[in-house]
Amino acid sequence: MIKIGITGSLSSGKSTVAKLISRNKYPIFSADNAVKTLYKKRIFTKKIQKQFHFKNTRNLKNKIKNLIKKDKKILKKLEMILHPLVRKEMGEFIKKKKNNKITIFEIPLLIESKLTRYFDFVVFVGAKKNIRLRRYVAKGGNKKIFTILEKRQKKPSKKIKISDYVIYNNKSIKSLKKNIKKFLKEILLNVRSNT
């Protein structure tokens, strides 16, 4: 199994890149989707409620966002709860998909969480900051939250040094597809040489 880890800056287009690499042929593990699933589990929401002293579990994500705006340390506390659970989900996904030739993992904090050793290839998705901020706000995001989350990540230059491959997403979808086509050629050559 070839494991491709996709990471990148905030709102750089990691999900789009993962889908384009997958082409509905290869399974994708999304850390963000794993987090969304956790928020639907009562045992998790109760844990968050207790940790951050909320009266109830209604609008939990908004409550946390408001806390993060006031105190950046809240993000670290939240990650300490989330990350082990997401890692467990990832382990279960690997077991289930062990017979697939290629599996794709979209993990925003892949490098920060020191997960590079789990992957055969680490792909960094890059885009200019002004483009990313525009995308983030267009999806209903808040500029202050963008800045806090951005500071939580390593600088793109450091991530690029650690990554095996860089895909830039500053232009059109057509341009992005061309970049991915080149990358896939290299990956598939690697798969053939390993089989």
PDB file of C-alpha atoms in Angstrom:
ATOM      1  CA  MET A   1       0.000   0.000   0.000  1.00  0.00           C
ATOM      2  CA  ILE A   2       1.284   3.441  -0.979  1.00  0.00           C
ATOM      3  CA  LYS A   3       0.167   6.006   1.606  1.00  0.00           C
ATOM      4  CA  ILE A   4      -0.008   9.617   0.394  1.00  0.00           C
ATOM      5  CA  GLY A   5      -0.233  12.279   3.082  1.00  0.00           C
ATOM      6  CA  ILE A   6      -1.650  15.607   1.943  1.00  0.00           C
ATOM      7  CA  THR A   7      -1.036  18.697   4.006  1.00  0.00           C
ATOM      8  CA  GLY A   8      -0.774  22.411   3.372  1.00  0.00           C
ATOM      9  CA  SER A   9      -1.619  25.865   4.563  1.00  0.00           C
ATOM     10  CA  LEU A  10      -5.111  26.843   5.686  1.00  0.00           C
ATOM     11  CA  SER A  11      -7.611  26.987   2.751  1.00  0.00           C
ATOM     12  CA  SER A  12      -4.944  26.023   0.220  1.00  0.00           C
ATOM     13  CA  GLY A  13      -7.207  23.437  -1.450  1.00  0.00           C
ATOM     14  CA  LYS A  14      -6.132  20.200   0.251  1.00  0.00           C
ATOM     15  CA  SER A  15      -9.574  18.549  -0.142  1.00  0.00           C
ATOM     16  CA  THR A  16      -9.707  19.412  -3.857  1.00  0.00           C
ATOM     17  CA  VAL A  17      -6.204  17.996  -4.377  1.00  0.00           C
ATOM     18  CA  ALA A  18      -7.122  14.810  -2.451  1.00  0.00           C
ATOM     19  CA  LYS A  19     -10.243  14.304  -4.618  1.00  0.00           C
ATOM     20  CA  LEU A  20      -8.346  14.938  -7.842  1.00  0.00           C
ATOM     21  CA  ILE A  21      -5.611  12.469  -6.870  1.00  0.00           C
ATOM     22  CA  SER A  22      -8.223   9.903  -5.811  1.00  0.00           C
ATOM     23  CA  ARG A  23     -10.326  10.188  -9.004  1.00  0.00           C
ATOM     24  CA  ASN A  24     -12.872   8.036  -7.105  1.00  0.00           C
ATOM     25  CA  LYS A  25     -10.404   5.128  -7.374  1.00  0.00           C
ATOM     26  CA  TYR A  26      -8.444   5.478  -4.154  1.00  0.00           C
ATOM     27  CA  PRO A  27      -9.914   5.891  -0.657  1.00  0.00           C
ATOM     28  CA  ILE A  28      -9.445   9.182   1.227  1.00  0.00           C
ATOM     29  CA  PHE A  29      -9.095   9.671   4.965  1.00  0.00           C
ATOM     30  CA  SER A  30      -9.943  13.249   5.915  1.00  0.00           C
ATOM     31  CA  ALA A  31      -8.903  14.466   9.375  1.00  0.00           C
ATOM     32  CA  ASP A  32     -11.480  17.278   9.102  1.00  0.00           C
ATOM     33  CA  ASN A  33     -14.266  14.778   8.366  1.00  0.00           C
ATOM     34  CA  ALA A  34     -13.113  12.636  11.292  1.00  0.00           C
ATOM     35  CA  VAL A  35     -13.465  15.724  13.532  1.00  0.00           C
ATOM     36  CA  LYS A  36     -16.961  16.430  12.133  1.00  0.00           C
ATOM     37  CA  THR A  37     -17.963  12.854  12.983  1.00  0.00           C
ATOM     38  CA  LEU A  38     -16.645  13.273  16.536  1.00  0.00           C
ATOM     39  CA  TYR A  39     -18.883  16.318  17.039  1.00  0.00           C
ATOM     40  CA  LYS A  40     -21.881  14.086  16.296  1.00  0.00           C
ATOM     41  CA  LYS A  41     -20.953  11.689  19.116  1.00  0.00           C
ATOM     42  CA  ARG A  42     -22.544  12.398  22.495  1.00  0.00           C
ATOM     43  CA  ILE A  43     -19.593  10.988  24.466  1.00  0.00           C
ATOM     44  CA  PHE A  44     -17.286  13.485  22.717  1.00  0.00           C
ATOM     45  CA  THR A  45     -19.565  16.520  23.018  1.00  0.00           C
ATOM     46  CA  LYS A  46     -20.035  15.830  26.728  1.00  0.00           C
ATOM     47  CA  LYS A  47     -16.250  15.668  27.157  1.00  0.00           C
ATOM     48  CA  ILE A  48     -15.867  19.050  25.418  1.00  0.00           C
ATOM     49  CA  GLN A  49     -18.693  20.539  27.481  1.00  0.00           C
ATOM     50  CA  LYS A  50     -17.003  19.431  30.702  1.00  0.00           C
ATOM     51  CA  GLN A  51     -13.509  20.535  29.619  1.00  0.00           C
ATOM     52  CA  PHE A  52     -14.574  24.062  28.662  1.00  0.00           C
ATOM     53  CA  HIS A  53     -17.344  24.475  31.299  1.00  0.00           C
ATOM     54  CA  PHE A  54     -20.232  25.011  28.875  1.00  0.00           C
ATOM     55  CA  LYS A  55     -23.787  24.878  30.231  1.00  0.00           C
ATOM     56  CA  ASN A  56     -24.904  22.591  27.410  1.00  0.00           C
ATOM     57  CA  THR A  57     -23.696  21.083  24.105  1.00  0.00           C
ATOM     58  CA  ARG A  58     -25.771  23.295  21.781  1.00  0.00           C
ATOM     59  CA  ASN A  59     -23.816  25.170  19.050  1.00  0.00           C
ATOM     60  CA  LEU A  60     -20.622  23.659  20.437  1.00  0.00           C
ATOM     61  CA  LYS A  61     -18.397  24.620  17.483  1.00  0.00           C
ATOM     62  CA  ASN A  62     -19.458  28.271  17.675  1.00  0.00           C
ATOM     63  CA  LYS A  63     -18.888  28.335  21.428  1.00  0.00           C
ATOM     64  CA  ILE A  64     -15.369  26.974  20.945  1.00  0.00           C
ATOM     65  CA  LYS A  65     -14.633  29.452  18.125  1.00  0.00           C
ATOM     66  CA  ASN A  66     -15.706  32.323  20.386  1.00  0.00           C
ATOM     67  CA  LEU A  67     -13.448  30.999  23.166  1.00  0.00           C
ATOM     68  CA  ILE A  68     -10.496  30.687  20.759  1.00  0.00           C
ATOM     69  CA  LYS A  69     -10.992  34.328  19.671  1.00  0.00           C
ATOM     70  CA  LYS A  70     -10.627  35.390  23.308  1.00  0.00           C
ATOM     71  CA  ASP A  71      -7.855  32.961  24.286  1.00  0.00           C
ATOM     72  CA  LYS A  72      -5.492  31.251  21.813  1.00  0.00           C
ATOM     73  CA  LYS A  73      -4.498  28.658  24.444  1.00  0.00           C
ATOM     74  CA  ILE A  74      -7.966  27.091  24.063  1.00  0.00           C
ATOM     75  CA  LEU A  75      -6.945  25.791  20.625  1.00  0.00           C
ATOM     76  CA  LYS A  76      -4.064  23.823  22.159  1.00  0.00           C
ATOM     77  CA  LYS A  77      -6.396  22.314  24.794  1.00  0.00           C
ATOM     78  CA  LEU A  78      -8.894  21.349  22.099  1.00  0.00           C
ATOM     79  CA  GLU A  79      -6.175  19.729  19.966  1.00  0.00           C
ATOM     80  CA  MET A  80      -5.029  17.639  22.951  1.00  0.00           C
ATOM     81  CA  ILE A  81      -8.505  16.071  23.024  1.00  0.00           C
ATOM     82  CA  LEU A  82      -9.019  15.834  19.253  1.00  0.00           C
ATOM     83  CA  HIS A  83      -5.675  14.608  17.935  1.00  0.00           C
ATOM     84  CA  PRO A  84      -5.452  11.225  19.744  1.00  0.00           C
ATOM     85  CA  LEU A  85      -9.040  10.436  18.654  1.00  0.00           C
ATOM     86  CA  VAL A  86      -8.351  11.386  15.011  1.00  0.00           C
ATOM     87  CA  ARG A  87      -5.148   9.316  15.079  1.00  0.00           C
ATOM     88  CA  LYS A  88      -7.164   6.316  16.318  1.00  0.00           C
ATOM     89  CA  GLU A  89      -9.645   6.792  13.424  1.00  0.00           C
ATOM     90  CA  MET A  90      -6.704   6.947  11.012  1.00  0.00           C
ATOM     91  CA  GLY A  91      -5.325   3.648  12.353  1.00  0.00           C
ATOM     92  CA  GLU A  92      -8.703   1.962  11.849  1.00  0.00           C
ATOM     93  CA  PHE A  93      -8.915   3.366   8.304  1.00  0.00           C
ATOM     94  CA  ILE A  94      -5.451   1.923   7.458  1.00  0.00           C
ATOM     95  CA  LYS A  95      -6.527  -1.523   8.725  1.00  0.00           C
ATOM     96  CA  LYS A  96      -9.752  -1.434   6.671  1.00  0.00           C
ATOM     97  CA  LYS A  97      -8.033  -0.293   3.477  1.00  0.00           C
ATOM     98  CA  LYS A  98      -4.869  -2.408   3.709  1.00  0.00           C
ATOM     99  CA  ASN A  99      -5.592  -4.151   0.383  1.00  0.00           C
ATOM    100  CA  ASN A 100      -5.759  -0.894  -1.603  1.00  0.00           C
ATOM    101  CA  LYS A 101      -2.756  -0.025  -3.767  1.00  0.00           C
ATOM    102  CA  ILE A 102      -2.991   3.669  -2.866  1.00  0.00           C
ATOM    103  CA  THR A 103      -4.621   5.426   0.080  1.00  0.00           C
ATOM    104  CA  ILE A 104      -4.837   9.195   0.545  1.00  0.00           C
ATOM    105  CA  PHE A 105      -4.739  11.033   3.866  1.00  0.00           C
ATOM    106  CA  GLU A 106      -5.751  14.687   4.061  1.00  0.00           C
ATOM    107  CA  ILE A 107      -4.321  15.999   7.332  1.00  0.00           C
ATOM    108  CA  PRO A 108      -3.907  19.777   7.856  1.00  0.00           C
ATOM    109  CA  LEU A 109      -1.467  19.429  10.803  1.00  0.00           C
ATOM    110  CA  LEU A 110       0.350  16.366   9.444  1.00  0.00           C
ATOM    111  CA  ILE A 111       3.814  17.911   9.896  1.00  0.00           C
ATOM    112  CA  GLU A 112       3.019  19.711  13.170  1.00  0.00           C
ATOM    113  CA  SER A 113       1.690  16.417  14.594  1.00  0.00           C
ATOM    114  CA  LYS A 114       4.901  14.602  13.532  1.00  0.00           C
ATOM    115  CA  LEU A 115       3.037  12.082  11.356  1.00  0.00           C
ATOM    116  CA  THR A 116       5.364  12.127   8.323  1.00  0.00           C
ATOM    117  CA  ARG A 117       6.809   8.684   9.153  1.00  0.00           C
ATOM    118  CA  TYR A 118       3.423   7.077   8.443  1.00  0.00           C
ATOM    119  CA  PHE A 119       3.480   8.088   4.764  1.00  0.00           C
ATOM    120  CA  ASP A 120       5.379   7.068   1.645  1.00  0.00           C
ATOM    121  CA  PHE A 121       4.827  10.515   0.147  1.00  0.00           C
ATOM    122  CA  VAL A 122       4.022  13.805   1.827  1.00  0.00           C
ATOM    123  CA  VAL A 123       2.420  16.345  -0.508  1.00  0.00           C
ATOM    124  CA  PHE A 124       2.307  20.016   0.439  1.00  0.00           C
ATOM    125  CA  VAL A 125      -0.495  22.066  -1.137  1.00  0.00           C
ATOM    126  CA  GLY A 126       0.482  25.714  -1.333  1.00  0.00           C
ATOM    127  CA  ALA A 127      -1.321  28.951  -2.221  1.00  0.00           C
ATOM    128  CA  LYS A 128      -0.716  32.647  -1.631  1.00  0.00           C
ATOM    129  CA  LYS A 129      -2.004  33.964   1.710  1.00  0.00           C
ATOM    130  CA  ASN A 130      -4.388  36.556   0.189  1.00  0.00           C
ATOM    131  CA  ILE A 131      -5.991  33.840  -1.990  1.00  0.00           C
ATOM    132  CA  ARG A 132      -6.351  31.507   0.986  1.00  0.00           C
ATOM    133  CA  LEU A 133      -7.886  34.191   3.211  1.00  0.00           C
ATOM    134  CA  ARG A 134     -10.384  35.036   0.463  1.00  0.00           C
ATOM    135  CA  ARG A 135     -11.359  31.346   0.165  1.00  0.00           C
ATOM    136  CA  TYR A 136     -11.655  30.974   3.945  1.00  0.00           C
ATOM    137  CA  VAL A 137     -13.930  34.014   4.314  1.00  0.00           C
ATOM    138  CA  ALA A 138     -16.004  32.955   1.258  1.00  0.00           C
ATOM    139  CA  LYS A 139     -16.778  29.697   3.110  1.00  0.00           C
ATOM    140  CA  GLY A 140     -18.103  31.656   6.094  1.00  0.00           C
ATOM    141  CA  GLY A 141     -14.838  31.782   8.037  1.00  0.00           C
ATOM    142  CA  ASN A 142     -13.740  34.590  10.327  1.00  0.00           C
ATOM    143  CA  LYS A 143     -10.542  36.634   9.669  1.00  0.00           C
ATOM    144  CA  LYS A 144      -9.478  36.523  13.329  1.00  0.00           C
ATOM    145  CA  ILE A 145      -9.863  32.722  13.473  1.00  0.00           C
ATOM    146  CA  PHE A 146      -7.916  32.469  10.188  1.00  0.00           C
ATOM    147  CA  THR A 147      -5.012  34.413  11.761  1.00  0.00           C
ATOM    148  CA  ILE A 148      -5.035  32.269  14.943  1.00  0.00           C
ATOM    149  CA  LEU A 149      -5.135  28.988  12.991  1.00  0.00           C
ATOM    150  CA  GLU A 150      -2.492  30.259  10.562  1.00  0.00           C
ATOM    151  CA  LYS A 151      -0.104  31.032  13.449  1.00  0.00           C
ATOM    152  CA  ARG A 152      -0.664  27.512  14.839  1.00  0.00           C
ATOM    153  CA  GLN A 153       0.865  26.037  11.669  1.00  0.00           C
ATOM    154  CA  LYS A 154       4.513  25.912  10.677  1.00  0.00           C
ATOM    155  CA  LYS A 155       5.582  28.353   7.965  1.00  0.00           C
ATOM    156  CA  PRO A 156       5.026  27.046   4.395  1.00  0.00           C
ATOM    157  CA  SER A 157       8.803  27.229   3.698  1.00  0.00           C
ATOM    158  CA  LYS A 158       9.470  24.808   6.596  1.00  0.00           C
ATOM    159  CA  LYS A 159       6.694  22.452   5.493  1.00  0.00           C
ATOM    160  CA  ILE A 160       7.993  22.441   1.913  1.00  0.00           C
ATOM    161  CA  LYS A 161      11.443  21.319   3.138  1.00  0.00           C
ATOM    162  CA  ILE A 162       9.888  18.326   4.912  1.00  0.00           C
ATOM    163  CA  SER A 163       7.492  17.408   2.048  1.00  0.00           C
ATOM    164  CA  ASP A 164       8.326  15.126  -0.879  1.00  0.00           C
ATOM    165  CA  TYR A 165       6.221  17.012  -3.375  1.00  0.00           C
ATOM    166  CA  VAL A 166       4.663  20.469  -3.705  1.00  0.00           C
ATOM    167  CA  ILE A 167       1.464  21.263  -5.603  1.00  0.00           C
ATOM    168  CA  TYR A 168       0.616  24.949  -6.014  1.00  0.00           C
ATOM    169  CA  ASN A 169      -3.015  26.018  -6.157  1.00  0.00           C
ATOM    170  CA  ASN A 170      -2.897  29.722  -7.021  1.00  0.00           C
ATOM    171  CA  LYS A 171      -4.483  29.553 -10.448  1.00  0.00           C
ATOM    172  CA  SER A 172      -7.370  27.793 -12.177  1.00  0.00           C
ATOM    173  CA  ILE A 173      -8.656  24.256 -11.611  1.00  0.00           C
ATOM    174  CA  LYS A 174      -7.248  23.430 -15.065  1.00  0.00           C
ATOM    175  CA  SER A 175      -3.759  24.428 -13.908  1.00  0.00           C
ATOM    176  CA  LEU A 176      -4.220  22.415 -10.690  1.00  0.00           C
ATOM    177  CA  LYS A 177      -5.258  19.314 -12.649  1.00  0.00           C
ATOM    178  CA  LYS A 178      -2.111  19.621 -14.770  1.00  0.00           C
ATOM    179  CA  ASN A 179       0.077  19.727 -11.630  1.00  0.00           C
ATOM    180  CA  ILE A 180      -1.700  16.674 -10.219  1.00  0.00           C
ATOM    181  CA  LYS A 181      -1.335  14.731 -13.476  1.00  0.00           C
ATOM    182  CA  LYS A 182       2.458  15.159 -13.249  1.00  0.00           C
ATOM    183  CA  PHE A 183       2.458  14.042  -9.635  1.00  0.00           C
ATOM    184  CA  LEU A 184       0.290  10.973 -10.357  1.00  0.00           C
ATOM    185  CA  LYS A 185       2.652   9.827 -13.097  1.00  0.00           C
ATOM    186  CA  GLU A 186       5.489   9.729 -10.569  1.00  0.00           C
ATOM    187  CA  ILE A 187       3.375   7.958  -7.939  1.00  0.00           C
ATOM    188  CA  LEU A 188       2.064   5.311 -10.343  1.00  0.00           C
ATOM    189  CA  LEU A 189       5.607   4.626 -11.555  1.00  0.00           C
ATOM    190  CA  ASN A 190       6.533   4.056  -7.931  1.00  0.00           C
ATOM    191  CA  VAL A 191       3.558   1.706  -7.405  1.00  0.00           C
ATOM    192  CA  ARG A 192       4.529  -0.358 -10.473  1.00  0.00           C
ATOM    193  CA  SER A 193       8.148  -0.634  -9.351  1.00  0.00           C
ATOM    194  CA  ASN A 194       6.969  -1.845  -5.927  1.00  0.00           C
ATOM    195  CA  THR A 195       4.646  -4.576  -7.263  1.00  0.00           C
TER     196      THR A 195
END
